[in-house]
Amino acid sequence: QFLARRQGIDISGYLDKKNNENIVKARDRIIEINKLALKYFQEVLKHEIGSKARDYLVHRSVTKETKDFFQIGYAPDKWDSLLKALGNRGVSQEELEKAGLVSKRDGEKGFYDRFRNRIIFPIFDNANNPIAFGGRLLPGSESKTEGAKYLNSPETIVFKKSLTMYGLNFARQKMRSKKKVIIVEGYFDVITLFQNGFDYAVATLGTAFTQDHLRILRSQVEEFIFVFDPDEAGQAATEKAGMIVGNSMNLSFVPKGLLSNQILGEDFIDNKDAGTLDIQVVALPDKLDVDELLKTKGKAEFEKLLSSTEGLLERTVRMTLDDVHISSSQSKKMDAIDKIIPLLAASHRSVREQFFLLLEVRLGIPYPTLSSMLSRRLEKRKVPSERGNSIDLVDVKKKLPKIEADFLELLLHKPEFVDLNTIDISFFSDSTVITILNELLDASEKGIKMDAASLLDHLDDEVARSLVIELSSSQLDDEINNEEALDCLSRLKNIKLRREQEKFNKEIYNVSREKGDNSEVLWSLLEQKNKLLKKKQKDIST
């Protein structure tokens, strides 16, 4: 609900908990329809009608292996091609509209294909289900169907732009092993990077880098490398990403130098501190985007750029102050400071002090003024939840008992390994975990299977939502089986019994001191403790 309101999306029709089962069925149906559409787009690309699209992919140096790997397709230059093809498979026009594959005709009855004369890039969820599509208009077309160069599916009950990144399903494993991710702007950027061996790249989907993108990626990597286009839009996107990161993370990098040529030391931030994140930016040369650079200058040149990245704070300061100096207007100086302060707020104190000295010299703004602006920014780094509370967005998982986080992560990824009827809420101590489990248990009692996306639709607590996003975006070891789940439950049960035993020990000690060793209360407590120990011993033996 929170995300939907923020994006201006009305999902009220899906929020009635009595209709949980209908929501799950609707989600499954849209994915089923998307699978049919994907197969159709792929078949069209192989057909004679897709020859120009194939030629274009060759022109873009996309190999057959890459095309098959990313499951690229083609939507023909017709108004009702997909409409008819899937209609013949029993898919209604209304269902196609809900899936975002067709649009209503203006002022007329009927629908028309949303994607026409476009290379089609399917967008997948973590389970490799197609949840949406992106389309690139074929260049040089004389068709009257031309529109924006790139077009994405509209948001649906299975597709939320702020929760999705192109290529994440393909890149996740390598991202986790390398502990880094390359973030780019476009489909072809991701594809070209993959072809050149940089298989840990993802792209935003026609939207700015968001707080949710940060959460999803942060749970899997320690370093972000932004490679946005060198044009104004790309620079603005980098700047916006810096604002998002700066408002909720700690930047764990050492600037290579200041504009005053004063070299900073190396004792700033412990990279192992919870919440730190290494943010780097690649400066693309000669107004080339990633795709063009790799084709014209080759893999070695891009590797050289990756080895000479610039810290986000350093780059932001350098570019912001490029045309601002001590004689600039006060408003221009303040605009510059407003861009820099969020990143300074995310940096270590010793880094801030060095940059404050620089800004004081370059802009003539007194150190105390800068310090005061920073203090106000630090107060805002707590993000309000819907209920008016303040929550820290950094690494929710790290604040939980590890065994509880591990069990919930396993439950979200492998629900088939866990019989929800065997879960006793009293095994758990963390209130956020309990909130999530209660939602799952409530759905289970009604005979409804709920995945992570459905769960997010029903959670109001923002901390719980953050935890679900973080855990469901991680990747479990392929060798994990149902024995792991049973082991987790057994350990949780033992921990609960140990807590109860400690509670009895404290009560017995207090009663013994206050009422003596022969009081009835004491003997009652000893009897209860004895039953608990027998139960614990029985559980161990079985």
Coordinates of C-alpha atoms in Angstrom, one line a residue:
Q1 CA 0.0 0.0 0.0
F2 CA 2.8 2.4 1.0
L3 CA 4.7 1.8 -2.3
A4 CA 1.5 2.0 -4.4
R5 CA 0.5 5.3 -2.8
R6 CA 4.0 6.7 -3.4
Q7 CA 3.8 5.7 -7.0
G8 CA 0.2 7.0 -7.4
I9 CA -1.1 3.5 -8.1
D10 CA -4.6 2.5 -7.0
I11 CA -4.5 -1.1 -5.8
S12 CA -7.5 -0.9 -3.4
G13 CA -9.3 -3.5 -5.4
Y14 CA -6.6 -6.0 -4.4
L15 CA -6.3 -5.3 -0.7
D16 CA -9.4 -6.9 0.7
K17 CA -8.0 -9.8 2.7
K18 CA -11.1 -11.8 2.1
N19 CA -10.1 -11.9 -1.5
N20 CA -6.5 -13.3 -0.9
E21 CA -7.2 -16.4 -2.9
N22 CA -8.5 -14.4 -5.8
I23 CA -5.3 -12.2 -5.7
V24 CA -3.1 -15.3 -5.9
K25 CA -5.1 -16.7 -8.8
A26 CA -5.0 -13.4 -10.6
R27 CA -1.2 -13.2 -10.2
D28 CA -0.8 -16.8 -11.4
R29 CA -3.0 -16.0 -14.4
I30 CA -1.1 -13.0 -15.5
I31 CA 2.2 -14.9 -15.3
E32 CA 0.6 -17.7 -17.4
I33 CA -0.5 -15.1 -20.0
N34 CA 2.9 -13.5 -20.0
K35 CA 4.5 -16.9 -20.7
L36 CA 2.2 -17.3 -23.7
A37 CA 3.1 -13.8 -24.9
L38 CA 6.8 -14.5 -24.5
K39 CA 6.6 -17.7 -26.5
Y40 CA 4.7 -15.8 -29.2
F41 CA 7.2 -12.9 -29.3
Q42 CA 10.1 -15.4 -29.6
E43 CA 8.3 -17.4 -32.4
V44 CA 7.6 -14.1 -34.4
L45 CA 11.3 -13.2 -34.2
K46 CA 12.2 -16.5 -35.8
H47 CA 9.6 -16.1 -38.5
E48 CA 10.0 -14.3 -41.8
I49 CA 8.1 -11.3 -40.4
G50 CA 10.9 -10.9 -37.9
S51 CA 13.7 -10.6 -40.4
K52 CA 14.3 -6.9 -39.9
A53 CA 14.3 -7.4 -36.1
R54 CA 16.9 -10.2 -36.5
D55 CA 19.0 -7.9 -38.7
Y56 CA 18.8 -5.1 -36.1
L57 CA 20.0 -7.5 -33.4
V58 CA 23.0 -8.5 -35.6
H59 CA 23.7 -4.8 -36.1
R60 CA 23.7 -4.4 -32.3
S61 CA 26.2 -7.4 -32.1
V62 CA 23.7 -9.5 -30.2
T63 CA 24.7 -13.2 -30.8
K64 CA 22.2 -16.0 -31.2
E65 CA 23.4 -17.5 -27.8
T66 CA 22.7 -14.2 -26.1
K67 CA 19.4 -13.7 -27.8
D68 CA 18.3 -17.2 -26.6
F69 CA 19.7 -16.6 -23.1
F70 CA 17.8 -13.4 -22.5
Q71 CA 14.8 -14.8 -24.4
I72 CA 14.5 -11.8 -26.7
G73 CA 11.5 -11.6 -29.0
Y74 CA 9.8 -9.3 -31.5
A75 CA 6.3 -7.7 -31.6
P76 CA 5.2 -7.3 -35.3
D77 CA 4.1 -4.0 -36.7
K78 CA 0.4 -4.8 -36.4
W79 CA -2.4 -3.5 -34.2
D80 CA -3.9 -6.8 -33.1
S81 CA -1.4 -9.5 -33.8
L82 CA -0.9 -10.6 -30.1
L83 CA -4.5 -9.8 -29.4
K84 CA -5.6 -12.4 -31.9
A85 CA -2.9 -15.0 -31.2
L86 CA -3.6 -15.2 -27.5
G87 CA -7.3 -14.8 -28.1
N88 CA -7.1 -18.1 -30.0
R89 CA -5.5 -19.6 -26.9
G90 CA -8.5 -18.7 -24.7
V91 CA -7.1 -15.4 -23.3
S92 CA -9.8 -12.7 -23.1
Q93 CA -9.1 -9.0 -24.0
E94 CA -9.8 -8.0 -20.4
E95 CA -7.2 -10.4 -19.2
L96 CA -4.6 -9.1 -21.7
E97 CA -5.4 -5.6 -20.5
K98 CA -4.8 -6.6 -16.8
A99 CA -1.4 -8.1 -17.9
G100 CA -0.5 -4.8 -19.6
L101 CA -0.2 -6.4 -23.1
V102 CA -3.1 -4.4 -24.7
S103 CA -4.6 -0.9 -24.4
K104 CA -8.1 0.3 -24.8
R105 CA -8.9 2.3 -27.9
D106 CA -9.6 6.0 -27.3
G107 CA -13.3 6.7 -27.6
E108 CA -13.9 3.4 -29.2
K109 CA -14.7 -0.2 -28.2
G110 CA -12.0 -2.7 -28.3
F111 CA -8.3 -3.0 -27.6
Y112 CA -5.0 -2.9 -29.5
D113 CA -1.5 -4.4 -28.9
R114 CA 0.6 -2.2 -26.6
F115 CA 3.9 -3.5 -28.2
R116 CA 4.2 -3.0 -32.0
N117 CA 7.2 -3.2 -34.2
R118 CA 9.5 -3.6 -31.2
I119 CA 12.3 -5.8 -30.1
I120 CA 10.9 -7.4 -26.9
F121 CA 12.9 -7.9 -23.7
P122 CA 11.1 -10.0 -21.1
I123 CA 11.5 -9.0 -17.5
F124 CA 11.6 -11.8 -15.0
D125 CA 11.1 -12.1 -11.2
N126 CA 13.4 -14.0 -8.9
A127 CA 11.7 -17.3 -9.9
N128 CA 12.4 -16.6 -13.6
N129 CA 8.7 -16.0 -14.3
P130 CA 8.0 -13.3 -17.0
I131 CA 6.3 -10.5 -15.1
A132 CA 6.6 -7.7 -17.7
F133 CA 8.1 -6.7 -21.0
G134 CA 10.2 -3.9 -22.4
G135 CA 10.1 -2.9 -26.1
R136 CA 12.7 -1.1 -28.3
L137 CA 11.1 0.4 -31.4
L138 CA 12.9 -0.7 -34.6
P139 CA 14.8 2.3 -36.1
G140 CA 14.1 3.6 -39.6
S141 CA 10.5 2.4 -39.5
E142 CA 8.0 4.2 -41.7
S143 CA 5.1 2.8 -39.6
K144 CA 2.6 5.2 -38.1
T145 CA 2.8 3.2 -34.9
E146 CA 6.0 4.9 -33.8
G147 CA 6.1 6.2 -30.3
A148 CA 8.7 6.4 -27.6
K149 CA 12.0 4.6 -28.5
Y150 CA 11.6 2.4 -25.4
L151 CA 8.3 1.3 -23.9
N152 CA 7.7 -0.8 -20.8
S153 CA 4.7 -2.7 -19.5
P154 CA 2.5 -0.7 -17.2
E155 CA 2.6 -1.7 -13.5
T156 CA 0.4 -4.7 -12.7
I157 CA -0.3 -6.8 -9.6
V158 CA 2.9 -8.8 -10.6
F159 CA 5.1 -5.9 -11.8
K160 CA 6.3 -2.9 -9.7
K161 CA 9.0 -0.9 -11.3
S162 CA 10.5 0.2 -8.0
L163 CA 10.9 -3.4 -7.0
T164 CA 12.3 -4.7 -10.3
M165 CA 15.6 -4.4 -12.2
Y166 CA 16.3 -5.8 -15.6
G167 CA 18.7 -8.7 -15.6
L168 CA 18.7 -9.3 -11.8
N169 CA 17.5 -12.9 -12.2
F170 CA 20.5 -13.6 -14.4
A171 CA 23.1 -11.6 -12.5
R172 CA 22.2 -12.5 -8.9
Q173 CA 24.6 -15.4 -8.5
K174 CA 27.6 -13.6 -9.9
M175 CA 26.7 -10.5 -7.9
R176 CA 26.8 -12.4 -4.7
S177 CA 30.1 -14.1 -5.4
K178 CA 31.8 -10.9 -6.5
K179 CA 30.0 -8.8 -3.8
K180 CA 29.5 -6.1 -6.4
V181 CA 27.0 -5.0 -9.0
I182 CA 27.2 -2.8 -12.1
I183 CA 24.1 -0.6 -12.4
V184 CA 23.3 0.8 -15.9
E185 CA 20.4 2.4 -17.7
G186 CA 19.3 0.2 -20.6
Y187 CA 18.5 -3.3 -21.8
F188 CA 21.3 -3.3 -24.4
D189 CA 23.8 -2.1 -21.8
V190 CA 23.1 -5.2 -19.6
I191 CA 23.2 -7.5 -22.7
T192 CA 26.4 -6.1 -24.1
L193 CA 28.1 -6.3 -20.7
F194 CA 27.0 -10.0 -20.3
Q195 CA 28.4 -10.8 -23.8
N196 CA 31.8 -9.3 -22.7
G197 CA 31.9 -11.3 -19.5
F198 CA 30.6 -8.6 -17.1
D199 CA 27.7 -10.9 -15.9
Y200 CA 26.9 -9.0 -12.8
A201 CA 25.0 -6.0 -14.3
V202 CA 21.4 -4.8 -13.9
A203 CA 19.4 -1.9 -15.3
T204 CA 16.7 0.3 -13.9
L205 CA 13.4 0.2 -15.8
G206 CA 12.8 3.7 -17.1
T207 CA 12.7 5.0 -13.6
A208 CA 15.2 6.6 -11.3
F209 CA 17.2 4.4 -8.9
T210 CA 14.9 4.0 -5.9
Q211 CA 15.1 3.2 -2.2
D212 CA 13.6 -0.2 -2.9
H213 CA 16.3 -0.9 -5.5
L214 CA 18.8 0.0 -2.9
R215 CA 17.3 -2.5 -0.4
I216 CA 17.1 -5.3 -2.9
L217 CA 20.7 -4.9 -4.1
R218 CA 22.2 -4.1 -0.7
S219 CA 21.2 -7.4 0.7
Q220 CA 23.4 -9.2 -1.8
V221 CA 26.5 -7.0 -2.5
E222 CA 28.9 -4.6 -0.8
E223 CA 29.8 -2.4 -3.8
F224 CA 27.7 -0.5 -6.3
I225 CA 29.3 0.7 -9.6
F226 CA 27.1 3.2 -11.4
V227 CA 27.6 3.4 -15.1
F228 CA 25.1 5.9 -16.4
D229 CA 25.2 7.6 -19.8
P230 CA 27.4 10.7 -19.9
D231 CA 24.5 12.9 -21.1
E232 CA 22.6 15.3 -18.8
A233 CA 19.9 12.7 -18.1
G234 CA 22.6 10.1 -17.1
Q235 CA 24.3 12.6 -14.9
A236 CA 21.0 13.5 -13.3
A237 CA 20.3 9.8 -12.7
T238 CA 23.7 9.4 -11.0
E239 CA 23.0 12.5 -8.8
K240 CA 19.6 11.1 -7.9
A241 CA 21.1 7.7 -7.0
G242 CA 23.5 9.5 -4.8
M243 CA 20.7 11.3 -2.9
I244 CA 18.9 7.9 -2.4
V245 CA 22.0 6.2 -1.1
G246 CA 23.2 9.2 1.0
N247 CA 19.8 9.4 2.8
S248 CA 20.0 5.9 4.2
M249 CA 23.5 4.4 3.9
N250 CA 27.0 4.9 5.1
L251 CA 29.5 5.4 2.2
S252 CA 32.5 3.2 2.7
F253 CA 35.2 4.6 0.4
V254 CA 38.2 6.8 0.7
P255 CA 38.2 9.8 -1.7
K256 CA 41.3 9.7 -3.8
G257 CA 41.9 13.4 -3.4
L258 CA 40.3 16.8 -3.0
L259 CA 40.1 19.6 -5.5
S260 CA 42.7 21.5 -3.5
N261 CA 45.0 18.5 -4.2
Q262 CA 45.1 17.7 -0.5
I263 CA 45.3 13.9 -0.2
L264 CA 43.2 12.3 2.4
G265 CA 44.4 9.6 4.7
E266 CA 43.1 6.0 4.7
D267 CA 41.7 5.8 8.2
F268 CA 38.1 6.8 7.5
I269 CA 35.7 3.9 7.5
D270 CA 35.9 0.3 8.6
N271 CA 34.4 -1.5 5.6
K272 CA 33.1 -4.2 7.8
D273 CA 30.8 -1.9 9.7
A274 CA 27.1 -2.7 9.4
G275 CA 25.4 -0.5 6.9
T276 CA 28.5 0.6 5.0
L277 CA 28.4 0.5 1.2
D278 CA 31.1 1.2 -1.4
I279 CA 29.7 3.5 -4.1
Q280 CA 31.7 4.0 -7.2
V281 CA 31.0 5.8 -10.5
V282 CA 32.5 5.1 -14.0
A283 CA 33.0 8.1 -16.1
L284 CA 32.3 7.1 -19.7
P285 CA 34.5 9.0 -22.3
D286 CA 33.6 10.7 -25.6
K287 CA 29.9 10.8 -24.9
L288 CA 29.7 7.0 -25.4
D289 CA 27.2 4.8 -23.5
V290 CA 28.2 1.4 -22.2
D291 CA 27.0 -0.5 -25.3
E292 CA 28.9 1.9 -27.7
L293 CA 32.1 1.9 -25.6
L294 CA 32.4 -1.9 -25.5
K295 CA 31.8 -2.1 -29.3
T296 CA 34.2 0.7 -30.3
K297 CA 36.9 0.4 -27.7
G298 CA 36.6 -3.1 -26.4
K299 CA 36.5 -5.1 -23.2
A300 CA 40.0 -4.0 -22.1
E301 CA 39.0 -0.3 -22.1
F302 CA 36.0 -1.0 -19.9
E303 CA 38.1 -3.0 -17.5
K304 CA 40.5 0.0 -17.3
L305 CA 37.6 2.2 -16.5
L306 CA 36.4 -0.2 -13.8
S307 CA 39.9 -0.1 -12.2
S308 CA 39.9 3.7 -12.1
T309 CA 36.4 4.5 -10.8
E310 CA 35.7 7.6 -8.8
G311 CA 33.9 7.7 -5.4
L312 CA 30.4 9.0 -5.5
L313 CA 31.0 11.8 -3.0
E314 CA 34.2 12.8 -4.7
R315 CA 32.5 12.9 -8.1
T316 CA 29.5 14.8 -6.9
V317 CA 31.6 17.4 -5.2
R318 CA 33.8 17.8 -8.3
M319 CA 31.0 18.1 -10.8
T320 CA 28.8 20.3 -8.5
L321 CA 31.6 22.8 -7.9
D322 CA 32.7 22.8 -11.5
D323 CA 31.0 26.1 -12.2
V324 CA 30.5 27.4 -8.7
H325 CA 33.0 29.6 -6.9
I326 CA 33.4 32.1 -4.2
S327 CA 32.0 35.0 -6.3
S328 CA 28.9 33.0 -7.3
S329 CA 25.4 34.1 -6.1
Q330 CA 24.3 32.9 -2.7
S331 CA 21.4 30.9 -4.2
K332 CA 23.8 29.1 -6.6
K333 CA 26.1 28.2 -3.7
M334 CA 23.2 26.9 -1.6
D335 CA 22.0 24.8 -4.6
A336 CA 25.4 23.2 -4.7
I337 CA 25.6 22.6 -1.0
D338 CA 22.1 20.9 -1.1
K339 CA 23.5 18.4 -3.6
I340 CA 26.6 17.6 -1.5
I341 CA 25.2 17.6 2.1
P342 CA 23.2 14.3 1.7
L343 CA 26.4 12.4 0.8
L344 CA 28.4 14.1 3.5
A345 CA 25.8 13.0 5.9
A346 CA 26.5 9.4 4.8
S347 CA 30.2 9.7 5.2
H348 CA 32.6 9.3 8.1
R349 CA 33.2 12.4 10.3
S350 CA 36.8 12.7 9.3
V351 CA 35.8 12.8 5.6
R352 CA 33.1 15.4 6.3
E353 CA 35.6 17.7 8.0
Q354 CA 38.0 17.6 5.1
F355 CA 35.2 18.4 2.7
F356 CA 33.9 21.2 4.9
L357 CA 37.3 22.8 4.8
L358 CA 37.3 22.6 1.1
L359 CA 33.8 24.1 0.8
E360 CA 34.7 26.9 3.2
V361 CA 37.7 27.8 1.0
R362 CA 35.9 27.3 -2.4
L363 CA 32.6 28.9 -1.6
G364 CA 33.3 31.1 1.4
I365 CA 30.6 29.4 3.5
P366 CA 31.6 29.2 7.2
Y367 CA 32.4 25.8 8.7
P368 CA 29.7 26.3 11.4
T369 CA 27.0 27.0 8.8
L370 CA 27.9 23.8 6.9
S371 CA 28.0 21.8 10.2
S372 CA 24.5 23.1 11.1
M373 CA 23.1 22.1 7.7
L374 CA 24.6 18.7 8.1
S375 CA 23.0 18.3 11.5
R376 CA 19.6 19.0 10.1
R377 CA 20.2 16.5 7.4
L378 CA 21.2 13.8 9.9
E379 CA 17.9 14.3 11.7
K380 CA 16.1 13.5 8.5
R381 CA 18.0 10.2 7.8
K382 CA 15.3 8.4 9.8
V383 CA 12.5 7.6 7.3
P384 CA 8.9 7.9 8.7
S385 CA 6.7 4.8 8.3
E386 CA 3.0 5.0 7.5
R387 CA 2.2 4.8 11.3
G388 CA 4.3 7.9 12.0
N389 CA 7.2 5.9 13.6
S390 CA 10.8 6.3 12.6
I391 CA 12.7 3.3 11.1
D392 CA 16.3 2.8 10.0
L393 CA 16.4 1.4 6.5
V394 CA 19.8 -0.2 6.8
D395 CA 20.2 -4.0 7.0
V396 CA 17.0 -5.0 8.8
K397 CA 18.2 -8.6 8.7
K398 CA 21.4 -7.9 10.7
K399 CA 19.3 -6.7 13.7
L400 CA 17.4 -10.1 14.0
P401 CA 18.4 -13.2 15.9
K402 CA 20.3 -15.1 13.2
I403 CA 18.3 -18.4 13.5
E404 CA 15.0 -16.5 13.1
A405 CA 16.3 -14.6 10.0
D406 CA 17.6 -17.9 8.5
F407 CA 14.3 -19.7 9.1
L408 CA 12.2 -16.9 7.6
E409 CA 14.6 -16.6 4.6
L410 CA 14.2 -20.4 4.0
L411 CA 10.4 -20.1 4.3
L412 CA 10.2 -17.3 1.7
H413 CA 12.4 -19.2 -0.8
K414 CA 11.3 -22.8 -0.1
P415 CA 7.8 -22.8 1.4
E416 CA 7.4 -26.4 0.3
F417 CA 10.0 -27.4 2.9
V418 CA 8.0 -26.1 5.8
D419 CA 4.6 -27.3 7.1
L420 CA 3.1 -24.1 8.5
N421 CA 1.0 -26.2 10.9
T422 CA 4.2 -27.1 12.7
I423 CA 5.2 -23.5 13.4
D424 CA 4.6 -22.3 17.0
I425 CA 4.8 -18.5 17.1
S426 CA 6.1 -18.7 20.7
F427 CA 9.4 -20.1 19.2
F428 CA 10.2 -16.6 17.9
S429 CA 11.2 -13.6 19.9
D430 CA 11.5 -10.8 17.2
S431 CA 8.3 -8.8 16.7
T432 CA 8.9 -8.2 13.0
V433 CA 9.4 -11.9 12.3
I434 CA 6.2 -12.6 14.3
T435 CA 4.3 -10.1 12.3
I436 CA 5.3 -11.7 9.0
L437 CA 4.7 -15.3 10.3
N438 CA 1.2 -14.3 11.6
E439 CA 0.3 -13.1 8.1
L440 CA 1.5 -16.3 6.5
L441 CA -0.2 -18.5 9.1
D442 CA -3.5 -16.5 8.7
A443 CA -3.4 -17.1 4.9
S444 CA -2.5 -20.8 5.4
E445 CA -5.6 -21.3 7.7
K446 CA -7.7 -20.0 4.8
G447 CA -6.1 -22.5 2.4
I448 CA -4.2 -19.7 0.6
K449 CA -0.5 -20.0 -0.5
M450 CA 1.2 -16.7 -0.3
D451 CA 4.5 -15.8 -2.1
A452 CA 6.7 -12.8 -1.2
A453 CA 5.0 -10.4 -3.6
S454 CA 1.5 -11.3 -2.2
L455 CA 2.9 -10.9 1.3
L456 CA 4.1 -7.4 0.6
D457 CA 0.6 -6.5 -0.5
H458 CA -0.7 -7.4 3.0
L459 CA 2.0 -6.0 5.2
D460 CA 1.5 -2.5 6.6
D461 CA 4.6 -2.5 8.8
E462 CA 7.4 -0.9 6.8
V463 CA 10.2 -2.7 8.8
A464 CA 8.4 -6.0 8.0
R465 CA 8.2 -5.0 4.3
S466 CA 11.9 -4.2 4.2
L467 CA 12.8 -7.5 5.8
V468 CA 10.6 -9.5 3.3
I469 CA 12.2 -7.6 0.3
E470 CA 15.7 -8.2 1.7
L471 CA 15.3 -11.9 2.5
S472 CA 13.3 -12.8 -0.7
S473 CA 15.9 -11.1 -2.9
S474 CA 18.7 -13.2 -1.5
Q475 CA 19.8 -16.5 -3.0
L476 CA 20.0 -19.7 -1.0
D477 CA 22.5 -22.5 -1.5
D478 CA 21.1 -24.9 -4.1
E479 CA 21.9 -27.9 -1.8
I480 CA 19.6 -26.7 1.0
N481 CA 16.8 -29.2 1.6
N482 CA 13.9 -29.8 4.0
E483 CA 16.3 -31.1 6.7
E484 CA 17.5 -27.5 7.0
A485 CA 14.0 -26.4 7.8
L486 CA 13.4 -29.1 10.4
D487 CA 16.8 -28.3 12.0
C488 CA 15.9 -24.6 12.2
L489 CA 12.6 -25.5 13.9
S490 CA 14.3 -27.8 16.3
R491 CA 16.8 -25.2 17.3
L492 CA 14.2 -22.6 17.7
K493 CA 12.2 -24.9 19.9
N494 CA 15.3 -25.6 22.1
I495 CA 16.0 -21.8 22.3
K496 CA 12.4 -21.3 23.5
L497 CA 12.7 -24.0 26.1
R498 CA 16.0 -22.5 27.3
R499 CA 14.4 -19.1 27.6
E500 CA 11.6 -20.7 29.7
Q501 CA 14.2 -22.5 31.8
E502 CA 16.0 -19.3 32.5
K503 CA 12.7 -17.6 33.5
F504 CA 12.0 -20.4 36.0
N505 CA 15.5 -20.2 37.4
K506 CA 15.0 -16.4 38.1
E507 CA 11.6 -16.9 39.6
I508 CA 12.8 -19.8 41.8
Y509 CA 15.7 -17.7 43.0
N510 CA 13.5 -14.7 43.8
V511 CA 10.8 -16.8 45.6
S512 CA 13.5 -18.7 47.6
R513 CA 14.9 -15.4 48.8
E514 CA 11.6 -13.9 49.7
K515 CA 9.6 -16.9 51.0
G516 CA 12.1 -19.5 52.0
D517 CA 12.9 -23.0 50.6
N518 CA 9.7 -24.6 51.9
S519 CA 7.0 -22.3 50.3
E520 CA 4.3 -23.8 48.2
V521 CA 5.0 -21.3 45.4
L522 CA 8.6 -22.5 45.3
W523 CA 7.6 -26.2 45.1
S524 CA 5.1 -25.4 42.4
L525 CA 7.8 -23.6 40.3
L526 CA 10.2 -26.5 40.8
E527 CA 7.5 -29.0 39.6
Q528 CA 6.9 -26.8 36.5
K529 CA 10.6 -26.6 35.8
N530 CA 10.9 -30.4 36.2
K531 CA 8.2 -30.9 33.6
L532 CA 9.9 -28.5 31.3
L533 CA 13.2 -30.4 31.6
K534 CA 11.5 -33.7 31.0
K535 CA 9.9 -32.3 27.9
K536 CA 13.2 -30.9 26.7
Q537 CA 14.9 -34.3 27.3
K538 CA 12.1 -36.1 25.4
D539 CA 12.5 -33.7 22.5
I540 CA 16.2 -34.4 22.4
S541 CA 15.8 -38.2 22.4
T542 CA 13.3 -38.1 19.6

